[in-house]
Short mmCIF file of C-alpha atoms and ligand atoms in Angstrom, two decimals:
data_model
loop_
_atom_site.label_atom_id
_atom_site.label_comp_id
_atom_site.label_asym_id
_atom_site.label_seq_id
_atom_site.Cartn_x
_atom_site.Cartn_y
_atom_site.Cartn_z
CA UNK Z 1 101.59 89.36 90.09
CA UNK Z 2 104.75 91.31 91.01
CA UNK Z 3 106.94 91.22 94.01
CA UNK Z 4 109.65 93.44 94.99
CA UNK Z 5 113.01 91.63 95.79
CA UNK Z 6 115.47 93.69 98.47
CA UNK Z 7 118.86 92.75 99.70
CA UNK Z 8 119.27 95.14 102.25
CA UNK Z 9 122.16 96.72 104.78
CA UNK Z 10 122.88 99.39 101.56
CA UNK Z 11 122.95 103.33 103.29
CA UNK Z 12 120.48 105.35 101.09
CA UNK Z 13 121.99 108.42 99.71
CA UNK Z 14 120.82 111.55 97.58
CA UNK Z 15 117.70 112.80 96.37
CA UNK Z 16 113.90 112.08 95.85
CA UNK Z 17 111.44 113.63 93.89
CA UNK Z 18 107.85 113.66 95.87
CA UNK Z 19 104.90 112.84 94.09
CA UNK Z 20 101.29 114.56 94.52
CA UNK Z 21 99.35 113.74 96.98
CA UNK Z 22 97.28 109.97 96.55
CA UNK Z 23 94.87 111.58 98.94
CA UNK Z 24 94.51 114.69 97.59
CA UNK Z 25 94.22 113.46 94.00
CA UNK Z 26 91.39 110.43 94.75
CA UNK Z 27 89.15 113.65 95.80
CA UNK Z 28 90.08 116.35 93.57
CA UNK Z 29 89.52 114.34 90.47
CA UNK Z 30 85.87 113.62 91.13
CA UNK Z 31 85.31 116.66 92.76
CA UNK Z 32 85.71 117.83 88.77
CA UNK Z 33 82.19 116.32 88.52
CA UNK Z 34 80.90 119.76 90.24
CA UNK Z 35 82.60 121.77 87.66
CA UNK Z 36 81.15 122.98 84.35
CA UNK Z 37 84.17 122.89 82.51
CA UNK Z 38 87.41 121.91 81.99
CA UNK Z 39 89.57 120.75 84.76
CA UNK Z 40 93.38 121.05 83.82
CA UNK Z 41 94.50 118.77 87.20
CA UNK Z 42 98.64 119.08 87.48
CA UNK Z 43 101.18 116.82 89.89
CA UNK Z 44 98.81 114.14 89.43
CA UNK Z 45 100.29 111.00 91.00
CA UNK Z 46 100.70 108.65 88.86
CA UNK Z 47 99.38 104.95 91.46
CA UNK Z 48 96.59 102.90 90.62
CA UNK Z 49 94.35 104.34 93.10
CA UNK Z 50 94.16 107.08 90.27
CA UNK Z 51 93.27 105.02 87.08
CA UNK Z 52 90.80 103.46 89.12
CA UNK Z 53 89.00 106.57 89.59
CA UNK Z 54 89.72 107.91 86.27
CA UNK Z 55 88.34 104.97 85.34
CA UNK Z 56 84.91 104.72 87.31
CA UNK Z 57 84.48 108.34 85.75
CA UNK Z 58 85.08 107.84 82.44
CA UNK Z 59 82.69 104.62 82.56
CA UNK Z 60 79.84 106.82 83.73
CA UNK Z 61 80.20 109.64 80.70
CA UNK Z 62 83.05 112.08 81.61
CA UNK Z 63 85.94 112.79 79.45
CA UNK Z 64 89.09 112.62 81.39
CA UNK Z 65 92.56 112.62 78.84
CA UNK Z 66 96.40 112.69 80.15
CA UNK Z 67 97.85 115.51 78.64
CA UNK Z 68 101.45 113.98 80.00
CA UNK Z 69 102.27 111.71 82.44
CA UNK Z 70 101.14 114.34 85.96
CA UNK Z 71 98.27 116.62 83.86
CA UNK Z 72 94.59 115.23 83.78
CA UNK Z 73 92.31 117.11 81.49
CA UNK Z 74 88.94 116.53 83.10
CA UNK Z 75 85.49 117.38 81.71
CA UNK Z 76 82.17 116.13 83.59
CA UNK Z 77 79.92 118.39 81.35
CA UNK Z 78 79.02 115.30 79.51
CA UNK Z 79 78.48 113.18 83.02
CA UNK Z 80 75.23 111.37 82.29
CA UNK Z 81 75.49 108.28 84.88
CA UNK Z 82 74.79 108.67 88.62
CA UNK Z 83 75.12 105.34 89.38
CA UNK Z 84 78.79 104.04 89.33
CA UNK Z 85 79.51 100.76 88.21
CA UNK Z 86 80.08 98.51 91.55
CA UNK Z 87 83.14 96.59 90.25
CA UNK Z 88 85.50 99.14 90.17
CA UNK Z 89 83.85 101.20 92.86
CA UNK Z 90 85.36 97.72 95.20
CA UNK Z 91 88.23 98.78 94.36
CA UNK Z 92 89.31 101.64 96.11
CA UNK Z 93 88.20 103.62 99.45
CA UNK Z 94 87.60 106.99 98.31
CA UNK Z 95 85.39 105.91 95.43
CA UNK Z 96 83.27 107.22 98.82
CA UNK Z 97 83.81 110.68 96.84
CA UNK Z 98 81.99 110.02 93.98
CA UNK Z 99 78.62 110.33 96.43
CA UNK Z 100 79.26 114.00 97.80
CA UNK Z 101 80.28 114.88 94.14
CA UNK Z 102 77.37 113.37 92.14
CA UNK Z 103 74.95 114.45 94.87
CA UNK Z 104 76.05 118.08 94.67
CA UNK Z 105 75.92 117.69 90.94
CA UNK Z 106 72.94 115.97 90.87
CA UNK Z 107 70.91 115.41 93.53
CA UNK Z 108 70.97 111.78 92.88
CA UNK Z 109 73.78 109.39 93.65
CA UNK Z 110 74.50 105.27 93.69
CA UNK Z 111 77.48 104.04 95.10
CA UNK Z 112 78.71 100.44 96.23
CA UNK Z 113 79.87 100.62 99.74
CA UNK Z 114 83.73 101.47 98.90
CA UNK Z 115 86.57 98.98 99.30
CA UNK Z 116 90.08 99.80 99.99
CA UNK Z 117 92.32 98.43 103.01
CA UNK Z 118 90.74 96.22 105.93
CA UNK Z 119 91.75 97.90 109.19
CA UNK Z 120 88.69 97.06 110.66
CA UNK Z 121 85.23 97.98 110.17
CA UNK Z 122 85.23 101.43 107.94
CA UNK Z 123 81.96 103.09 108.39
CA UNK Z 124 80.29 106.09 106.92
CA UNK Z 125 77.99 106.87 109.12
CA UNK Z 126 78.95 110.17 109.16
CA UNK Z 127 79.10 111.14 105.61
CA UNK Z 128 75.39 110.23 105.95
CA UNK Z 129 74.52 112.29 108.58
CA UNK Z 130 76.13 115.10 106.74
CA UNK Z 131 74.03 114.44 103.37
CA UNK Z 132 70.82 113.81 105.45
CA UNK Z 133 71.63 117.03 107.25
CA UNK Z 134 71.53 118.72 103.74
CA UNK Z 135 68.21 117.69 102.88
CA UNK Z 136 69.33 113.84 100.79
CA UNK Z 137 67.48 110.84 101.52
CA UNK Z 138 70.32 108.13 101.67
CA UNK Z 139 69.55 104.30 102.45
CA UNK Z 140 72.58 102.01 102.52
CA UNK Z 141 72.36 98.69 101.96
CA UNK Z 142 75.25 97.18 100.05
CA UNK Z 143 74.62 100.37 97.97
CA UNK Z 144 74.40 103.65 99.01
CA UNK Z 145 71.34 105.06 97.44
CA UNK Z 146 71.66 109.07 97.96
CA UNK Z 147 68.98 111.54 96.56
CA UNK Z 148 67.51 115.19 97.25
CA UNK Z 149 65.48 117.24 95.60
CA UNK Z 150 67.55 120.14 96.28
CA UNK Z 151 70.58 120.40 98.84
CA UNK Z 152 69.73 123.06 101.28
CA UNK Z 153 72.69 124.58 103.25
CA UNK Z 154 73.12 123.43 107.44
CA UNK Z 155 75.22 123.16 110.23
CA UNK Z 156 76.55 119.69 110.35
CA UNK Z 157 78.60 118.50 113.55
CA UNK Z 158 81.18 115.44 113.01
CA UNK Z 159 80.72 113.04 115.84
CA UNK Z 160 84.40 111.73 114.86
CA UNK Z 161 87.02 113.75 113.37
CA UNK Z 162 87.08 112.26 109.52
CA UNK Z 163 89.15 112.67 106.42
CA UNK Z 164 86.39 111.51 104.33
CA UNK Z 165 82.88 112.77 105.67
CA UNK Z 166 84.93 116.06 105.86
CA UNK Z 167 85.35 116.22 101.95
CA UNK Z 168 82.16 114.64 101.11
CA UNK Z 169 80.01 116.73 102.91
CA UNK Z 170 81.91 119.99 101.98
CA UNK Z 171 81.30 118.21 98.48
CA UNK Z 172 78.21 118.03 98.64
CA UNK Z 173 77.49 121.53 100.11
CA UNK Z 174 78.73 123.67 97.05
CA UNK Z 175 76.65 123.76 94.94
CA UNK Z 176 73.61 123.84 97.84
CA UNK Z 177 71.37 126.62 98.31
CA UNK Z 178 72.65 128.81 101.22
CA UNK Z 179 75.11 128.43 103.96
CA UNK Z 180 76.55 124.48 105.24
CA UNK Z 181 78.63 124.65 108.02
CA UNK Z 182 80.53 121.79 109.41
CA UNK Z 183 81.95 121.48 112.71
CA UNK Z 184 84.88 118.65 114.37
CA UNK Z 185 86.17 118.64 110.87
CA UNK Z 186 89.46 117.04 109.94
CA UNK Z 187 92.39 119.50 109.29
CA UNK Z 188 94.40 117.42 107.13
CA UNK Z 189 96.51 118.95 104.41
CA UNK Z 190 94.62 117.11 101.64
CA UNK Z 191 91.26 118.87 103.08
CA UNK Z 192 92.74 122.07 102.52
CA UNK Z 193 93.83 120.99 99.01
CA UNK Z 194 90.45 119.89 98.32
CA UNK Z 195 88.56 122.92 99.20
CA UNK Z 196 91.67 125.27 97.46
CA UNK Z 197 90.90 123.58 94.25
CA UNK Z 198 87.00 124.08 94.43
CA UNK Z 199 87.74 127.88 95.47
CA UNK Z 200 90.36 127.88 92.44
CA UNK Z 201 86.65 126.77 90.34
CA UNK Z 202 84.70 129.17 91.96
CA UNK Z 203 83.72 127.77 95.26
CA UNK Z 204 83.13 129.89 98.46
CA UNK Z 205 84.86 127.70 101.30
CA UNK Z 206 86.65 129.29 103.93
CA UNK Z 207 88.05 127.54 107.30
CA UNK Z 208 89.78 124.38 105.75
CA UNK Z 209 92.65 123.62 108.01
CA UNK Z 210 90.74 124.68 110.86
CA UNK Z 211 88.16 122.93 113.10
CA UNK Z 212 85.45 124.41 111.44
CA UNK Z 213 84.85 124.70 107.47
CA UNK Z 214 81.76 127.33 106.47
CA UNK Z 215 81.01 127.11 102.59
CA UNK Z 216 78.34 129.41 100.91
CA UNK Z 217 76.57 127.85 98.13
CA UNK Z 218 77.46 129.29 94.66
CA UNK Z 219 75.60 128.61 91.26
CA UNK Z 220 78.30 127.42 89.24
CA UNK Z 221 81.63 125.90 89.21
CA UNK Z 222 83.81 127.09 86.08
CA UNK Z 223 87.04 125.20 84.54
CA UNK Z 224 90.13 125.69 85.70
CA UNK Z 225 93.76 124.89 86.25
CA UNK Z 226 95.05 123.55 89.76
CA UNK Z 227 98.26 121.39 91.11
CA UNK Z 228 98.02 119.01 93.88
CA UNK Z 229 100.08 119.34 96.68
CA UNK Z 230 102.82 116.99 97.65
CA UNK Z 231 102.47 113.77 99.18
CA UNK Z 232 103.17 114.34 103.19
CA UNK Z 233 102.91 110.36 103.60
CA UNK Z 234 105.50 109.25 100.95
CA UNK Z 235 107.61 112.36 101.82
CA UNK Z 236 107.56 110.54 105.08
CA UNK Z 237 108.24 107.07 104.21
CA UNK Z 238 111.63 108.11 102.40
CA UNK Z 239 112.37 110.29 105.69
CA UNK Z 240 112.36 107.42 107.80
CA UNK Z 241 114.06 104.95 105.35
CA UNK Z 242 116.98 107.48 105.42
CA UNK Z 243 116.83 107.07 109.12
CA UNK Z 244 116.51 103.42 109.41
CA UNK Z 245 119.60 102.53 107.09
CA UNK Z 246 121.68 105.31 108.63
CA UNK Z 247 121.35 106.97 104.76
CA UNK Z 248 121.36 110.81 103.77
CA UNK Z 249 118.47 111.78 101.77
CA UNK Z 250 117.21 115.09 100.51
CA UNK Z 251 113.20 114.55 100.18
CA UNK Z 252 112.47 117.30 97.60
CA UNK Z 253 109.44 118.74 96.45
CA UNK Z 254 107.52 119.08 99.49
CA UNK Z 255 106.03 121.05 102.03
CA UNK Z 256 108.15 120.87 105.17
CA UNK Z 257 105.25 122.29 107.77
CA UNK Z 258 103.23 119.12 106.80
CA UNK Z 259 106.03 117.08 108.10
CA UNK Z 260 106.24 118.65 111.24
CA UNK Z 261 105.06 115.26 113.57
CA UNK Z 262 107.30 112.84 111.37
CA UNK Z 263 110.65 115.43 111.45
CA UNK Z 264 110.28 115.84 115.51
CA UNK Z 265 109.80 111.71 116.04
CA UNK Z 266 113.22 111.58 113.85
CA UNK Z 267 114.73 113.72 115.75
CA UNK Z 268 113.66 112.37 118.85
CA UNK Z 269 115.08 109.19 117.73
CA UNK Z 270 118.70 110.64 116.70
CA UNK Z 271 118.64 111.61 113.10
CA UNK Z 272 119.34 114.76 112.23
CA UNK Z 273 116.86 116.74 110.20
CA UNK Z 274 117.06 120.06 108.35
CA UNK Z 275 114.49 121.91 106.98
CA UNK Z 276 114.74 123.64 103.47
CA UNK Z 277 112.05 125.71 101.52
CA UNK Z 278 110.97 123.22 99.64
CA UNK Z 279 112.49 120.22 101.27
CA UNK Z 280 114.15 117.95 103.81
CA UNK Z 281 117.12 116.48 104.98
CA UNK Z 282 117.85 113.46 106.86
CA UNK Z 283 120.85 112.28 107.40
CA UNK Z 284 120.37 108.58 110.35
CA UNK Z 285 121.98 107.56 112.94
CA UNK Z 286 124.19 104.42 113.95
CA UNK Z 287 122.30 103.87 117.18
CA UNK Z 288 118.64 104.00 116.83
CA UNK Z 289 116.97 105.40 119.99
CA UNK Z 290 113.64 104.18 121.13
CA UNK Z 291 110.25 106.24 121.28
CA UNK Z 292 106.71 106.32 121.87
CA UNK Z 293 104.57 107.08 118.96
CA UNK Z 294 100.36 107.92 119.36
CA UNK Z 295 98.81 107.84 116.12
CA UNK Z 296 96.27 111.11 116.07
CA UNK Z 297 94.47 112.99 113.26
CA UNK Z 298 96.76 116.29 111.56
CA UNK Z 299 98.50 117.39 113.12
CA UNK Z 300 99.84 114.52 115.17
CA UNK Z 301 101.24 111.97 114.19
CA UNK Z 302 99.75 110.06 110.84
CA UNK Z 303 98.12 106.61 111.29
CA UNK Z 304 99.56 106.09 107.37
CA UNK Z 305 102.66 106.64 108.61
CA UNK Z 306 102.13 104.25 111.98
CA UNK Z 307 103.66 100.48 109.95
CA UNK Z 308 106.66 102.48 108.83
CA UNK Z 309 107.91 103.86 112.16
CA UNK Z 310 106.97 100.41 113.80
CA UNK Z 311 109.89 99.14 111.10
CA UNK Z 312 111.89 101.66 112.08
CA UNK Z 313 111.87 101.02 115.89
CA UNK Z 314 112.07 97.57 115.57
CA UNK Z 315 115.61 97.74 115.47
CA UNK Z 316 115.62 100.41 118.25
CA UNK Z 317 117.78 100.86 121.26
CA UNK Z 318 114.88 99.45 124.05
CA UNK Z 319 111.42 99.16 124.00
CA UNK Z 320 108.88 101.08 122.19
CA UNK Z 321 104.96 101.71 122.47
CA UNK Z 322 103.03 102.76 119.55
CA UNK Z 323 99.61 103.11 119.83
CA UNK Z 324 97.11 103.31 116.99
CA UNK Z 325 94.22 105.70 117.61
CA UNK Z 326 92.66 106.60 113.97
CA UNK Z 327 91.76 102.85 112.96
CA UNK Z 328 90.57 99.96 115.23
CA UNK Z 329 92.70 97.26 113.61
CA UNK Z 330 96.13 98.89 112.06
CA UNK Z 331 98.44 95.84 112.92
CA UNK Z 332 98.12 93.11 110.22
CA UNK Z 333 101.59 94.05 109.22
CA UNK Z 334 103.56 93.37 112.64
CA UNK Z 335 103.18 89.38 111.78
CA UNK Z 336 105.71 89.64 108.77
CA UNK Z 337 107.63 91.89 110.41
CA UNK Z 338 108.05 88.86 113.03
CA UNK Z 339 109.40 86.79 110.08
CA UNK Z 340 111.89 89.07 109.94
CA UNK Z 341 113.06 88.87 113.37
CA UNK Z 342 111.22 91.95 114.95
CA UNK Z 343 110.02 91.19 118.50
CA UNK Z 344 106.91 93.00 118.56
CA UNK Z 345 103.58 92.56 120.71
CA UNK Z 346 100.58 93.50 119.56
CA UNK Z 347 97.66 94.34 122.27
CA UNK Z 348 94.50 95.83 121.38
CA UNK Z 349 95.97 99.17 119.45
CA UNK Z 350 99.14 99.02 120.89
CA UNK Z 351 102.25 98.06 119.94
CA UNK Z 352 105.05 96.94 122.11
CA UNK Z 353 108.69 96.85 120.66
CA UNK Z 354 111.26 95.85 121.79
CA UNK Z 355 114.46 96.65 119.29
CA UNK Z 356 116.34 93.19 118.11
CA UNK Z 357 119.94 94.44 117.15
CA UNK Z 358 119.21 93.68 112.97
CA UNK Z 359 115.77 92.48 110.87
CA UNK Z 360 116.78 89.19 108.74
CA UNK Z 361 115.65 88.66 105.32
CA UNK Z 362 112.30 86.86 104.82
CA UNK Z 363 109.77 86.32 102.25
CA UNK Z 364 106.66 88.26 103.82
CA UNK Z 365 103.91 89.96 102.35
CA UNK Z 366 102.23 93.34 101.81
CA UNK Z 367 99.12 93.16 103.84
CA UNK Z 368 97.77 96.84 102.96
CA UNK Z 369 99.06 99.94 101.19
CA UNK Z 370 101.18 101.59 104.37
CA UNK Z 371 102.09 97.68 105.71
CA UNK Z 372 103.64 97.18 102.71
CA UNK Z 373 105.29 100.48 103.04
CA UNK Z 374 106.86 99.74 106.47
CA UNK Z 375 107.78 95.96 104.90
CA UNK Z 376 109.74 97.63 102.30
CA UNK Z 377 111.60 99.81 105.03
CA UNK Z 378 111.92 97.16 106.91
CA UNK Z 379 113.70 94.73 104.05
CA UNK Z 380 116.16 97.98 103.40
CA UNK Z 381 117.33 97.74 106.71
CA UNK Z 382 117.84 93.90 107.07
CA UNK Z 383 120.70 91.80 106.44
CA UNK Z 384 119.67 89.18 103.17
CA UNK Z 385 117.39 88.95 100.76
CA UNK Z 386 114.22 90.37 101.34
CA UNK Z 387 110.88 89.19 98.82
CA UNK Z 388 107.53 91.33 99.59
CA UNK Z 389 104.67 89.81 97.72
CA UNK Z 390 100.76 91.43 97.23
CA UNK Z 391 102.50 94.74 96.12
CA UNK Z 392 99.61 95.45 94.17
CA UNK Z 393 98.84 97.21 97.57
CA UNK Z 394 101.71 99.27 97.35
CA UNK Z 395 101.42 100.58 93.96
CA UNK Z 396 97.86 101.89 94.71
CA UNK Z 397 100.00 104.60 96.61
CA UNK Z 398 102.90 104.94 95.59
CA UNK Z 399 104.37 105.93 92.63
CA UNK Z 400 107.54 103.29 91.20
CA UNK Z 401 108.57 102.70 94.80
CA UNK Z 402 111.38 100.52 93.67
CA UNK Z 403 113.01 102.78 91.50
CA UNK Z 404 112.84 105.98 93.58
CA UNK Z 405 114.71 103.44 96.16
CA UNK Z 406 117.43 102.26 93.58
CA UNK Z 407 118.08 105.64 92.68
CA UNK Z 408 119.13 106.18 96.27
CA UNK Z 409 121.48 103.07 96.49
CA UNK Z 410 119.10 100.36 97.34
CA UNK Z 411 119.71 96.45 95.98
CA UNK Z 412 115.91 96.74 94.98
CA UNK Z 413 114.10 95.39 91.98
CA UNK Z 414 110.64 94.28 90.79
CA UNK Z 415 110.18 90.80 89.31
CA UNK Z 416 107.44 89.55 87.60
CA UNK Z 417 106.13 86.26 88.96
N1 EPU A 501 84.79 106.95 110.90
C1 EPU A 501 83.53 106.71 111.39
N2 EPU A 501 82.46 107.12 110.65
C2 EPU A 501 82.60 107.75 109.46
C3 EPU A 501 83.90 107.99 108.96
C4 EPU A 501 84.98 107.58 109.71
O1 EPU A 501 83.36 106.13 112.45
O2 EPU A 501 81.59 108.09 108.84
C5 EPU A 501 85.96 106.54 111.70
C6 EPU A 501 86.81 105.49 110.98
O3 EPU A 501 86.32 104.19 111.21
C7 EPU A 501 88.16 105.76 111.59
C8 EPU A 501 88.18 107.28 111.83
O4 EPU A 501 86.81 107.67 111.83
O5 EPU A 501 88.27 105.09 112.82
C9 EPU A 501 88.91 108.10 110.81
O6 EPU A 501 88.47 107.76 109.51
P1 EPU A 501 88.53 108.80 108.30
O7 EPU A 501 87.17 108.98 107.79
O8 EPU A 501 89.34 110.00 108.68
O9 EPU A 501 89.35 107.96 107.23
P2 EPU A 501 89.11 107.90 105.67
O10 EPU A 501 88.66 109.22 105.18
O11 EPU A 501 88.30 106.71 105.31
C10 EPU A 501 91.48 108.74 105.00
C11 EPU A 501 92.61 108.22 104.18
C12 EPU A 501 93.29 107.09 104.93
C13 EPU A 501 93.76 107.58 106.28
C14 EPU A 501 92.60 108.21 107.06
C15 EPU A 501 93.02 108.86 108.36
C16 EPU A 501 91.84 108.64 101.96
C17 EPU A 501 91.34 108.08 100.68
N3 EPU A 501 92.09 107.76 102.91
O12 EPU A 501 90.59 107.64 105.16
O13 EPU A 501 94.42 106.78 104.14
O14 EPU A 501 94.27 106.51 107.04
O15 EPU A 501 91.96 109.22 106.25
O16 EPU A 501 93.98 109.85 108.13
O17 EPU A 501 92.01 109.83 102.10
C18 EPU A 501 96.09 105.44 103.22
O18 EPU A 501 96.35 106.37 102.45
O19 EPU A 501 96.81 104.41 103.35
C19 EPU A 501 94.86 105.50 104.00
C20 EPU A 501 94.30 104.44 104.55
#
């Protein structure tokens, strides 16, 4: 087990390569299982979250290679297993993928109930409703048991706006016969990415990015070559560490309209942020001004972005409220932020800070992927030695934190326990 070691107070300066997108790449790569063909998959990230899903697929028959270190060659023609193996399906949330995907390719899926991190109870309720709606039986119990004799196209209404039963069901409607549309959709930019890459193979999806995604059933997908988009969330974690140790960063490789609701909470907070083509620039401020933050689905503000703007504020100017409207439990975090000296109070989904003048050092732990995002932040900012343990959460998202910190100045280092 690994932990990351940070002595913080250090300014970050210069310039970060963004990866591709975790949550763009855990549903493109088994939405290859619809193709007939070869994938060529480019800006692959390269987090765990990714060989676990490379993995799950290449246990049930397809042929998935790493042409370099951000290219997957995938090929699903060979696919012979709808069931995937419940181990590694544990593992990792959007193993939920692997359902919409088989199904569409199939008509038959098995899935464990996905794992991932605990904010509460995750259902997926509505990525049932959406196969049901296209003519699957599904049962769940431990297992989701999914099957159809053919998928028939239909208008499927979200009762909650979700990432997940968004994809899935568009998924699952591809290959269907006729016309699916789905309604109360998520917009997020990963959505978009998803249904860009299925067009890219042949697809017929229009309306991702908007509240309402139509998709006409084709045949066939064919092989092709596609390149995720950036990561918005760890574009945003290295915006706000440039804000929260008064640093100067140029976050590179991204796409600056997906940072919109992160850029205008900087600037509401006094850093000063410029937008480039291709990238942004935040340069912090000495005096950290308090704000108000409501967690909402894209546009607003991200809820994977909620533990790292907590970190920041915590050594705001005043109080701050930050309310968490996405998941039911998001907080788990704000305890080891405590060891550090943040005075925080936790209420039902809300957050109330109120700035201490400096975070101290402490040994705390990485309760979830983004948690252990905001600890890191948090450990960059404070005076002493900082030692976050259960990073194994972190690197299922992000790709060699640590060093894309040290490369900007930070005292940061991995150690092997
Ligand atoms: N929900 C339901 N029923 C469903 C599906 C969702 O009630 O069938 C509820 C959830 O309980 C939650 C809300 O709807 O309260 C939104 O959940 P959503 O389905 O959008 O989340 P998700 O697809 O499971 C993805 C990301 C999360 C991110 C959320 C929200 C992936 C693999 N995961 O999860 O990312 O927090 O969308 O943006 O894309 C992360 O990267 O750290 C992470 C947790």
């Amino acid at each position: 087990m690994d932990k990351i070691v940070v002595c913080g107070g250090k300014k970050l300066h210069g310039e970060v390569n963004i990866s591709g997108a975790k949550n763009a790449a855990v549903a493109i790569i088994p939405a290859a299982i619809l193709v007939d063909g070869v994938c060529i998959i480019e800006n692959v990230p390269n987090i765990r979250d990714v060989h676990v899903i490379v993995g799950i697929m290449e246990h049930m028959g397809a042929k998935i290679e790493f042409l370099d270190k951000y290219t997957l060659k995938v090929d699903c023609s060979c696919m012979d297993k709808q069931t995937a193996p419940q181990e590694m399906v544990r593992k990792m949330r959007a193993s939920y993928y692997l359902l919409g995907a088989l199904l569409g390719r199939f008509n038959k899926a098995e899935v464990a109930m996905p794992g991932g991190c605990n904010f509460g109870s995750r259902p997926i309720d509505q990525h049932i409703k959406g196969f049901r709606a296209l003519g699957a039986e599904v049962s769940c119990e431990g297992i989701v048991k999914a099957s159809a004799k053919e998928l028939v196209g239909s208008s499927v209404y979200l009762d909650i706006v979700s990432v997940g039963a968004t994809i899935n069901v568009m998924l699952a409607a591809v290959l269907a016969k006729g016309n699916t549309t789905i309604e109360n959709v998520a917009k997020e930019p990963h959505i978009v990415d998803v249904a860009n890459f299925l067009n890219a193979m042949g697809a017929d999806i229009k309306g991702a990015g908007t509240d309402v995604i139509k998709i006409r059933g084709v045949e066939k997908l064919k092989g092709g070559t596609y390149s995720i988009i950036p990561d918005q969330i760890e574009a945003g974690t290295f915006m706000i560490a440039a804000a929260a140790t008064g640093g100067d960063i140029l976050v590179k490789n991204i796409i600056p309209k997906h940072m919109e609701s992160v850029s205008a909470k900087l600037i509401e907070i006094g850093a000063k942020v410029t937008e480039l083509d291709d990238a942004i620039r935040v340069v912090g401020t000495d005096v950290v001004k308090n704000a108000n933050v409501k967690t909402l689905p894209y546009p607003g503000f991200p809820t994977d972005m909620q533990p790292q703007i907590v970190s920041l504020l915590s050594i705001a100017s005043g109080t701050s409220i930050v309310t968490e409207s996405v998941w039911d439990s998001r907080f788990q975090y704000v305890d080891e932020l405590r060891r550090m000296g943040a005075d925080i109070r936790v209420d039902g989904k809300t957050a109330v800070i109120n700035g201490v003048n400096r975070l101290e050092g402490a040994v705390v732990s990485a309760t979830d992927l983004r948690g252990g995002a905001g600890m890191v932040i948090a450990g960059l900012m404070a005076k002493g030695t900082t030692e976050i343990h259960e990073i194994q959460h972190i690197d299922r998202g992000y790709e060699k934190m640590e060093e894309k910190f040290k490369a900007l100045g930070a005292d940061i280092r991995r150690v092997s326990e």
